[in-house]
Every structure is written in structure tokens, then in C-alpha cells.
mmCIF file of C-alpha atoms and ligand atoms in Angstrom:
data_model
loop_
_atom_site.group_PDB
_atom_site.id
_atom_site.type_symbol
_atom_site.label_atom_id
_atom_site.label_comp_id
_atom_site.label_asym_id
_atom_site.label_seq_id
_atom_site.Cartn_x
_atom_site.Cartn_y
_atom_site.Cartn_z
ATOM 1 C CA UNK A 4 -7.962 -10.044 19.445
ATOM 2 C CA UNK A 5 -10.907 -9.833 16.852
ATOM 3 C CA UNK A 6 -10.411 -7.988 13.508
ATOM 4 C CA UNK A 7 -14.085 -6.923 13.431
ATOM 5 C CA UNK A 8 -13.741 -3.293 12.501
ATOM 6 C CA UNK A 9 -15.587 -1.208 14.895
ATOM 7 C CA UNK A 10 -15.499 2.535 15.919
ATOM 8 C CA UNK A 11 -13.178 1.434 18.726
ATOM 9 C CA UNK A 12 -10.615 -0.733 16.645
ATOM 10 C CA UNK A 13 -10.660 1.088 13.347
ATOM 11 C CA UNK A 14 -7.281 2.870 12.447
ATOM 12 C CA UNK A 15 -7.341 6.715 13.087
ATOM 13 C CA UNK A 16 -5.985 8.639 10.181
ATOM 14 C CA UNK A 17 -3.963 11.232 12.305
ATOM 15 C CA UNK A 18 -2.531 8.329 14.599
ATOM 16 C CA UNK A 19 -1.467 6.372 11.579
ATOM 17 C CA UNK A 20 0.125 9.552 9.985
ATOM 18 C CA UNK A 21 2.159 10.012 13.237
ATOM 19 C CA UNK A 22 3.138 6.370 13.247
ATOM 20 C CA UNK A 23 4.349 6.882 9.574
ATOM 21 C CA UNK A 24 6.142 10.291 10.590
ATOM 22 C CA UNK A 25 8.036 8.308 13.214
ATOM 23 C CA UNK A 26 8.861 5.516 11.057
ATOM 24 C CA UNK A 27 10.040 7.614 8.307
ATOM 25 C CA UNK A 28 12.483 9.289 10.593
ATOM 26 C CA UNK A 29 13.610 5.959 11.948
ATOM 27 C CA UNK A 30 14.093 4.737 8.399
ATOM 28 C CA UNK A 31 16.309 7.754 7.638
ATOM 29 C CA UNK A 32 18.441 6.631 10.784
ATOM 30 C CA UNK A 33 18.620 3.021 9.919
ATOM 31 C CA UNK A 34 18.824 3.225 6.086
ATOM 32 C CA UNK A 35 20.868 6.473 5.872
ATOM 33 C CA UNK A 36 21.501 7.437 2.273
ATOM 34 C CA UNK A 37 19.253 4.855 0.723
ATOM 35 C CA UNK A 38 16.300 6.521 2.459
ATOM 36 C CA UNK A 39 16.975 9.943 0.876
ATOM 37 C CA UNK A 40 16.620 8.220 -2.516
ATOM 38 C CA UNK A 41 13.093 6.858 -1.729
ATOM 39 C CA UNK A 42 12.320 3.290 -1.009
ATOM 40 C CA UNK A 43 9.363 0.916 -1.475
ATOM 41 C CA UNK A 44 7.174 0.623 1.637
ATOM 42 C CA UNK A 45 5.387 -2.705 0.593
ATOM 43 C CA UNK A 46 6.091 -6.504 -0.049
ATOM 44 C CA UNK A 47 7.996 -7.907 -2.897
ATOM 45 C CA UNK A 48 6.429 -10.024 -5.543
ATOM 46 C CA UNK A 49 8.246 -13.011 -7.042
ATOM 47 C CA UNK A 50 6.624 -14.378 -10.149
ATOM 48 C CA UNK A 51 7.764 -18.117 -9.353
ATOM 49 C CA UNK A 52 9.531 -19.775 -6.403
ATOM 50 C CA UNK A 53 12.826 -19.815 -8.503
ATOM 51 C CA UNK A 54 12.785 -16.092 -9.205
ATOM 52 C CA UNK A 55 16.169 -14.614 -8.242
ATOM 53 C CA UNK A 56 14.863 -11.144 -7.645
ATOM 54 C CA UNK A 57 16.391 -9.311 -4.594
ATOM 55 C CA UNK A 58 13.803 -7.806 -2.289
ATOM 56 C CA UNK A 59 14.331 -4.494 -3.709
ATOM 57 C CA UNK A 60 13.608 -5.696 -7.247
ATOM 58 C CA UNK A 61 10.710 -7.580 -6.188
ATOM 59 C CA UNK A 62 9.104 -4.704 -4.564
ATOM 60 C CA UNK A 63 9.480 -2.656 -7.761
ATOM 61 C CA UNK A 64 8.121 -5.857 -9.686
ATOM 62 C CA UNK A 65 4.989 -5.510 -7.346
ATOM 63 C CA UNK A 66 4.425 -2.008 -8.680
ATOM 64 C CA UNK A 67 4.815 -3.229 -12.244
ATOM 65 C CA UNK A 68 2.332 -5.972 -11.913
ATOM 66 C CA UNK A 69 -0.190 -3.315 -10.465
ATOM 67 C CA UNK A 70 0.777 -0.860 -13.299
ATOM 68 C CA UNK A 71 0.097 -3.412 -15.991
ATOM 69 C CA UNK A 72 -3.540 -3.338 -14.682
ATOM 70 C CA UNK A 73 -3.755 0.392 -14.696
ATOM 71 C CA UNK A 74 -3.563 0.871 -18.510
ATOM 72 C CA UNK A 75 -2.336 4.256 -18.159
ATOM 73 C CA UNK A 76 -0.210 6.164 -20.894
ATOM 74 C CA UNK A 77 1.433 9.469 -21.133
ATOM 75 C CA UNK A 78 -0.580 12.504 -19.971
ATOM 76 C CA UNK A 79 -3.112 10.497 -17.968
ATOM 77 C CA UNK A 80 -3.728 11.644 -14.334
ATOM 78 C CA UNK A 81 -3.015 9.093 -11.617
ATOM 79 C CA UNK A 82 -3.912 9.369 -7.975
ATOM 80 C CA UNK A 83 -1.611 7.392 -5.640
ATOM 81 C CA UNK A 84 -3.477 6.906 -2.333
ATOM 82 C CA UNK A 85 -1.048 6.173 0.410
ATOM 83 C CA UNK A 86 2.117 7.197 -1.433
ATOM 84 C CA UNK A 87 4.718 6.350 1.150
ATOM 85 C CA UNK A 88 8.033 8.222 0.322
ATOM 86 C CA UNK A 89 7.204 8.309 -3.288
ATOM 87 C CA UNK A 90 9.076 5.361 -4.902
ATOM 88 C CA UNK A 91 6.137 3.723 -6.630
ATOM 89 C CA UNK A 92 4.672 7.086 -7.862
ATOM 90 C CA UNK A 93 8.009 7.999 -9.385
ATOM 91 C CA UNK A 94 8.543 4.642 -11.028
ATOM 92 C CA UNK A 95 5.020 4.984 -12.521
ATOM 93 C CA UNK A 96 5.528 8.408 -13.823
ATOM 94 C CA UNK A 97 8.943 7.497 -15.295
ATOM 95 C CA UNK A 98 7.748 4.331 -16.995
ATOM 96 C CA UNK A 99 4.315 5.607 -18.191
ATOM 97 C CA UNK A 100 4.430 9.322 -18.737
ATOM 98 C CA UNK A 101 1.503 9.644 -16.615
ATOM 99 C CA UNK A 102 1.060 12.805 -14.237
ATOM 100 C CA UNK A 103 1.019 11.373 -10.680
ATOM 101 C CA UNK A 104 -0.412 12.935 -7.672
ATOM 102 C CA UNK A 105 0.485 11.144 -4.378
ATOM 103 C CA UNK A 106 -1.147 11.518 -0.966
ATOM 104 C CA UNK A 107 -0.305 10.319 2.499
ATOM 105 C CA UNK A 108 -1.590 11.113 6.018
ATOM 106 C CA UNK A 109 2.166 11.394 7.066
ATOM 107 C CA UNK A 110 3.643 14.848 6.465
ATOM 108 C CA UNK A 111 7.128 13.373 6.895
ATOM 109 C CA UNK A 112 6.472 11.060 4.086
ATOM 110 C CA UNK A 113 5.211 13.702 1.933
ATOM 111 C CA UNK A 114 8.348 15.884 2.473
ATOM 112 C CA UNK A 115 10.604 12.788 1.639
ATOM 113 C CA UNK A 116 8.438 12.196 -1.482
ATOM 114 C CA UNK A 117 8.622 15.755 -2.627
ATOM 115 C CA UNK A 118 12.502 15.652 -2.085
ATOM 116 C CA UNK A 119 12.552 12.581 -4.304
ATOM 117 C CA UNK A 120 10.567 14.201 -6.996
ATOM 118 C CA UNK A 121 12.773 17.132 -7.060
ATOM 119 C CA UNK A 122 15.925 14.997 -7.268
ATOM 120 C CA UNK A 123 14.392 13.527 -10.568
ATOM 121 C CA UNK A 124 13.790 15.150 -13.822
ATOM 122 C CA UNK A 125 9.983 14.403 -13.117
ATOM 123 C CA UNK A 126 9.108 17.387 -11.042
ATOM 124 C CA UNK A 127 6.378 18.488 -13.471
ATOM 125 C CA UNK A 128 4.867 15.044 -13.415
ATOM 126 C CA UNK A 129 4.767 14.041 -9.891
ATOM 127 C CA UNK A 130 3.699 15.826 -6.658
ATOM 128 C CA UNK A 131 2.782 14.916 -3.237
ATOM 129 C CA UNK A 132 0.685 16.269 -0.583
ATOM 130 C CA UNK A 133 -0.861 15.493 2.815
ATOM 131 C CA UNK A 134 -4.236 14.413 2.636
ATOM 132 C CA UNK A 135 -6.692 11.802 4.074
ATOM 133 C CA UNK A 136 -8.086 9.113 1.673
ATOM 134 C CA UNK A 137 -11.479 9.261 3.775
ATOM 135 C CA UNK A 138 -11.937 12.855 2.500
ATOM 136 C CA UNK A 139 -10.129 13.281 -0.868
ATOM 137 C CA UNK A 140 -9.416 17.015 -1.507
ATOM 138 C CA UNK A 141 -9.965 16.657 -5.283
ATOM 139 C CA UNK A 142 -12.763 17.466 -7.638
ATOM 140 C CA UNK A 143 -15.186 14.881 -8.835
ATOM 141 C CA UNK A 144 -13.920 12.963 -11.976
ATOM 142 C CA UNK A 145 -10.342 14.419 -11.727
ATOM 143 C CA UNK A 146 -8.231 11.324 -12.224
ATOM 144 C CA UNK A 147 -8.160 8.695 -14.985
ATOM 145 C CA UNK A 148 -6.864 6.015 -12.610
ATOM 146 C CA UNK A 149 -6.213 5.393 -8.841
ATOM 147 C CA UNK A 150 -3.439 3.327 -7.471
ATOM 148 C CA UNK A 151 -3.285 2.108 -3.670
ATOM 149 C CA UNK A 152 -0.421 -0.073 -2.901
ATOM 150 C CA UNK A 153 -0.879 -1.603 0.590
ATOM 151 C CA UNK A 154 -2.584 1.492 2.112
ATOM 152 C CA UNK A 155 -6.060 0.064 2.302
ATOM 153 C CA UNK A 156 -5.122 -1.929 5.580
ATOM 154 C CA UNK A 157 -4.548 1.308 7.228
ATOM 155 C CA UNK A 158 -7.948 2.895 6.167
ATOM 156 C CA UNK A 159 -10.589 3.472 8.949
ATOM 157 C CA UNK A 160 -13.511 2.471 6.548
ATOM 158 C CA UNK A 161 -12.737 0.797 3.429
ATOM 159 C CA UNK A 162 -16.252 1.511 2.095
ATOM 160 C CA UNK A 163 -15.836 5.183 2.439
ATOM 161 C CA UNK A 164 -12.506 5.145 0.844
ATOM 162 C CA UNK A 165 -13.714 3.311 -2.154
ATOM 163 C CA UNK A 166 -16.473 5.737 -2.545
ATOM 164 C CA UNK A 167 -14.123 8.644 -2.477
ATOM 165 C CA UNK A 168 -12.013 6.752 -5.004
ATOM 166 C CA UNK A 169 -14.992 6.317 -7.237
ATOM 167 C CA UNK A 170 -15.833 10.108 -6.818
ATOM 168 C CA UNK A 171 -12.541 11.442 -8.027
ATOM 169 C CA UNK A 172 -12.331 8.882 -10.985
ATOM 170 C CA UNK A 173 -13.645 9.848 -14.353
ATOM 171 C CA UNK A 174 -16.049 7.510 -15.892
ATOM 172 C CA UNK A 175 -14.536 4.377 -17.319
ATOM 173 C CA UNK A 176 -11.275 4.970 -14.955
ATOM 174 C CA UNK A 177 -9.753 2.127 -13.222
ATOM 175 C CA UNK A 178 -8.607 1.339 -9.514
ATOM 176 C CA UNK A 179 -5.892 -0.987 -8.750
ATOM 177 C CA UNK A 180 -5.078 -1.841 -5.145
ATOM 178 C CA UNK A 181 -3.654 -4.314 -2.843
ATOM 179 C CA UNK A 182 -4.975 -5.367 0.586
ATOM 180 C CA UNK A 183 -4.251 -7.938 3.469
ATOM 181 C CA UNK A 184 -6.798 -10.387 3.955
ATOM 182 C CA UNK A 185 -7.242 -12.854 6.870
ATOM 183 C CA UNK A 186 -6.783 -16.698 6.098
ATOM 184 C CA UNK A 187 -8.650 -19.092 8.410
ATOM 185 C CA UNK A 188 -7.192 -19.285 11.832
ATOM 186 C CA UNK A 189 -7.055 -22.571 13.900
ATOM 187 C CA UNK A 190 -8.886 -20.680 16.656
ATOM 188 C CA UNK A 191 -10.955 -17.460 16.930
ATOM 189 C CA UNK A 192 -8.298 -15.711 19.206
ATOM 190 C CA UNK A 193 -5.391 -16.320 16.825
ATOM 191 C CA UNK A 194 -5.021 -13.228 14.547
ATOM 192 C CA UNK A 195 -2.808 -12.341 11.788
ATOM 193 C CA UNK A 196 -1.975 -8.866 13.259
ATOM 194 C CA UNK A 197 -0.727 -9.677 16.507
ATOM 195 C CA UNK A 198 -0.199 -6.093 17.756
ATOM 196 C CA UNK A 199 -1.744 -2.982 16.250
ATOM 197 C CA UNK A 200 0.025 -1.485 13.336
ATOM 198 C CA UNK A 201 -2.856 0.780 12.790
ATOM 199 C CA UNK A 202 -4.044 -1.784 10.469
ATOM 200 C CA UNK A 203 -6.968 -4.328 9.822
ATOM 201 C CA UNK A 204 -7.318 -7.139 7.354
ATOM 202 C CA UNK A 205 -10.191 -7.644 4.924
ATOM 203 C CA UNK A 206 -12.220 -10.750 4.247
ATOM 204 C CA UNK A 207 -11.384 -12.542 1.082
ATOM 205 C CA UNK A 208 -15.198 -12.513 -0.295
ATOM 206 C CA UNK A 209 -15.781 -8.950 1.072
ATOM 207 C CA UNK A 210 -14.375 -6.952 -2.058
ATOM 208 C CA UNK A 211 -16.872 -7.567 -4.697
ATOM 209 C CA UNK A 212 -19.725 -6.511 -2.410
ATOM 210 C CA UNK A 213 -17.739 -3.474 -1.052
ATOM 211 C CA UNK A 214 -16.950 -2.429 -4.845
ATOM 212 C CA UNK A 215 -20.621 -2.749 -5.830
ATOM 213 C CA UNK A 216 -21.865 -0.805 -2.897
ATOM 214 C CA UNK A 217 -19.350 2.007 -3.724
ATOM 215 C CA UNK A 218 -20.823 2.013 -7.276
ATOM 216 C CA UNK A 219 -17.767 0.271 -8.884
ATOM 217 C CA UNK A 220 -17.658 -2.591 -11.139
ATOM 218 C CA UNK A 221 -15.456 -5.528 -10.090
ATOM 219 C CA UNK A 222 -12.955 -6.384 -12.779
ATOM 220 C CA UNK A 223 -10.288 -8.756 -11.167
ATOM 221 C CA UNK A 224 -9.253 -10.213 -7.870
ATOM 222 C CA UNK A 225 -6.027 -12.058 -7.543
ATOM 223 C CA UNK A 226 -4.788 -13.886 -4.450
ATOM 224 C CA UNK A 227 -1.190 -13.019 -4.603
ATOM 225 C CA UNK A 228 -0.188 -14.375 -1.209
ATOM 226 C CA UNK A 229 2.149 -17.016 -2.657
ATOM 227 C CA UNK A 230 4.130 -14.495 -4.735
ATOM 228 C CA UNK A 231 4.463 -12.164 -1.945
ATOM 229 C CA UNK A 232 4.034 -12.680 1.800
ATOM 230 C CA UNK A 233 6.230 -15.424 2.934
ATOM 231 C CA UNK A 234 9.529 -14.454 0.969
ATOM 232 C CA UNK A 235 8.950 -10.814 1.794
ATOM 233 C CA UNK A 236 8.631 -11.471 5.641
ATOM 234 C CA UNK A 237 11.480 -14.018 5.540
ATOM 235 C CA UNK A 238 13.670 -11.012 3.948
ATOM 236 C CA UNK A 239 12.504 -8.506 6.557
ATOM 237 C CA UNK A 240 13.212 -10.754 9.469
ATOM 238 C CA UNK A 241 16.763 -11.441 8.035
ATOM 239 C CA UNK A 242 17.198 -7.862 7.459
ATOM 240 C CA UNK A 243 16.143 -7.116 11.079
ATOM 241 C CA UNK A 244 18.668 -9.666 12.247
ATOM 242 C CA UNK A 245 21.538 -8.285 10.096
ATOM 243 C CA UNK A 246 20.778 -4.695 11.302
ATOM 244 C CA UNK A 247 20.930 -5.922 14.886
ATOM 245 C CA UNK A 248 17.680 -4.141 15.751
ATOM 246 C CA UNK A 249 17.253 -2.747 18.953
ATOM 247 C CA UNK A 250 14.385 -4.838 19.860
ATOM 248 C CA UNK A 251 13.297 -2.791 22.884
ATOM 249 C CA UNK A 252 12.442 -0.067 20.306
ATOM 250 C CA UNK A 253 8.731 -1.486 19.316
ATOM 251 C CA UNK A 254 8.436 1.053 16.507
ATOM 252 C CA UNK A 255 11.682 -0.025 14.932
ATOM 253 C CA UNK A 256 10.565 -3.527 15.386
ATOM 254 C CA UNK A 257 7.251 -3.084 13.557
ATOM 255 C CA UNK A 258 8.792 -1.204 10.702
ATOM 256 C CA UNK A 259 11.860 -3.433 10.250
ATOM 257 C CA UNK A 260 10.603 -6.748 11.456
ATOM 258 C CA UNK A 261 6.859 -7.051 10.736
ATOM 259 C CA UNK A 262 7.222 -10.735 11.386
ATOM 260 C CA UNK A 263 7.353 -9.701 15.010
ATOM 261 C CA UNK A 264 3.855 -8.483 14.955
ATOM 262 C CA UNK A 265 2.423 -10.266 12.088
ATOM 263 C CA UNK A 266 1.362 -13.940 11.918
ATOM 264 C CA UNK A 267 2.595 -14.406 8.347
ATOM 265 C CA UNK A 268 0.748 -17.896 7.886
ATOM 266 C CA UNK A 269 -2.679 -16.169 8.656
ATOM 267 C CA UNK A 270 -1.965 -13.291 6.236
ATOM 268 C CA UNK A 271 -3.180 -13.352 2.748
ATOM 269 C CA UNK A 272 -2.642 -10.676 0.094
ATOM 270 C CA UNK A 273 -4.831 -9.472 -2.435
ATOM 271 C CA UNK A 274 -4.732 -7.552 -5.713
ATOM 272 C CA UNK A 275 -7.860 -5.952 -6.593
ATOM 273 C CA UNK A 276 -8.939 -4.310 -10.023
ATOM 274 C CA UNK A 277 -12.278 -2.342 -10.336
ATOM 275 C CA UNK A 278 -13.486 0.328 -12.735
ATOM 276 C CA UNK A 279 -16.144 3.121 -12.515
ATOM 277 C CA UNK A 280 -18.823 2.433 -14.870
ATOM 278 C CA UNK A 281 -19.153 4.675 -18.067
ATOM 279 C CA UNK A 282 -22.734 5.762 -16.866
ATOM 280 C CA UNK A 283 -23.949 5.984 -13.409
HETATM 281 C C1 SAM B 24 2.558 0.375 3.837
HETATM 282 S S1 SAM B 24 2.584 2.234 3.237
HETATM 283 C C2 SAM B 24 2.760 1.992 1.686
HETATM 284 C C3 SAM B 24 3.331 3.060 1.049
HETATM 285 C C4 SAM B 24 3.428 3.138 -0.467
HETATM 286 N N1 SAM B 24 2.324 2.844 -1.089
HETATM 287 C C5 SAM B 24 4.401 2.133 -1.048
HETATM 288 O O1 SAM B 24 4.320 1.066 -1.374
HETATM 289 O O2 SAM B 24 5.825 2.416 -0.828
HETATM 290 C C6 SAM B 24 0.906 2.831 3.659
HETATM 291 C C7 SAM B 24 0.756 4.068 3.180
HETATM 292 O O3 SAM B 24 -0.624 4.459 3.407
HETATM 293 C C8 SAM B 24 -0.798 5.785 3.851
HETATM 294 N N2 SAM B 24 -1.971 5.986 4.655
HETATM 295 C C9 SAM B 24 -2.606 5.304 5.833
HETATM 296 N N3 SAM B 24 -3.888 5.887 5.740
HETATM 297 C C10 SAM B 24 -4.009 6.614 4.958
HETATM 298 C C11 SAM B 24 -5.209 7.581 4.890
HETATM 299 N N4 SAM B 24 -6.142 7.525 5.742
HETATM 300 N N5 SAM B 24 -5.161 8.473 3.994
HETATM 301 C C12 SAM B 24 -4.069 8.686 3.093
HETATM 302 N N6 SAM B 24 -2.934 7.867 3.245
HETATM 303 C C13 SAM B 24 -3.018 6.857 4.246
HETATM 304 C C14 SAM B 24 0.344 5.815 4.749
HETATM 305 O O4 SAM B 24 0.712 7.169 5.205
HETATM 306 C C15 SAM B 24 1.570 5.148 4.003
HETATM 307 O O5 SAM B 24 2.034 6.138 3.050
#
């Protein structure tokens, strides 16, 4: 399989939305009450190999590592692109006082995320809606910052999404995102995503160019593979084992045991920070 993104291989937003609808319903079955209280649908971050964080703590830690770079404060308007079931947005609103708008292509996720917001005292500060990052339904310059935690791998066209992010950002506003990138493979047909999860991987050196082409300024790029990928996938594989996943259910396998579909040694993880210039 090649990861050259073409019209034939690019993820399709509606299909990704349906995949997350089904995964969200499956998660409710598998996780029960935990799912009702929101969960992070992203990798964990352990600062050092000695860190004793649980997977759950480490997933919050990744949200916090990104939040430190957003530089938002009370009253700021933050857009969360690809919000999952809302746990990162609620955490960001609670810790910063910012007003957070989350979007997802999955109606089921949006419904859970709004339930989560209702169950907190943050209803006025956090809201979720179904929308496609390729065509953001927001006015120009309507946000102070944009956050995208692990949603970029699903985007049909990274360049178009970055242009849309720039458009809705105020001049000087920041974007903080994470994305998968592919590490060198021993042979061209060895690929980090063995079966489709509606995802593609970026190239390590692609971001500065993509950002510049979208009219953004490159600020920072960190390779956080060592802090995230291996421990997260080890945990997810163990969890799948503990839950005695019915492996004949391919959707459940993808969601709870990504190790079955991802060649973790070939998968890299990037944290990227950019900003919209004050002028232009
Ligand atoms: C791996 S999940 C991450 C969810 C959330 N950020 C979290 O960390 O818990 C990817 C998210 O991206 C969203 N997504 C994928 N394609 C999208 C698109 N074209 N527009 C908006 N959201 C999209 C999915 O619906 C899902 O919510």
C-alpha cells in the first residue's frame, strides 16, 4: 500500500464520520459508564520513560502539552477541529476559561460531547457541532486559536484544512496540532497503516511547506514519537486483550487494538505549532 494521497486514497469526510459514529456506539457498549463521561480518543504522552502516568493520565497530559503552546486565557475563543467526544475541549475550557467550539464529522460524537458539556458547569463555555474541517462554517477571523488533536490524519487534504484554519483565525492567532508521519520503511510496500482507518500519514519535512503555502508562519515542530507511540500502542493492545475483544469484529479491533492495523515502529508522531501573521 502506498501513502501517496490521491483522489482515490484520500479519506472521505462522510465515511470517516460514519466510522466514528459506529466506533462511538461500540465504545459505549465496551466502556459503559466511562463512555458517558467522555474520554480522550488520542495517544498518551509520557515525559520520560520513568513516568508512572496511567494511559488515561497520559492522554490528558498530551492535551496539556498542546495547551501550553496555545497561550490562551479566559475569554479567548478556541476552535477544536476534530473534537471526538469532547474530553479535550472540556479540559481546555476548564483549565483556561476559554470559550471552546468543537467540531467533528461524526454526529454521534457531537451528541456525546454536548451531553458531556451539559453534565459540567461549562455549558456556556463549550459547544459542539457537526462540521467538516474542509469547509469550516465560521466567519473569517472568528477564533483566537485553533487546536487539532490527532484529527489531521483523517483530513482529505491537509493543505485545504490549514487554509481554512488560517481563514477563521484572527491575525496573530495560533494553531497547535498533532499528526502522524511515516518513518523510513525497510521496503516500499511496508506501510505504517496496514489497513485503512480513514487515515493517511504526513511526511516529516512536509509541514513547513504546507504551512507557508497556507499563509501561516511555522513556529515549532516537535517529534514526540518517543513520548507517545510505543507506550500508547502497548497499552491499547493490552486493553484489547483484557477486554477479550471479539477479533472478528474489525471495527472494534481498529478502535481498541490499533496495533492490529498500525505498524507502530513505522509510525511517527508530530506536534506542530503555527501562527497567522499579524499582517497578510
Ligand atoms: C482520533 S479522533 C481525535 C478526537 C479528539 N481530538 C480527541 O483527542 O479525543 C479524530 C477526530 O477527527 C474528526 N474528524 C475526522 N475528519 C474530520 C473532518 N473532515 N472534519 C472535522 N472533523 C474530522 C473525527 O470525527 C474525530 O472526532
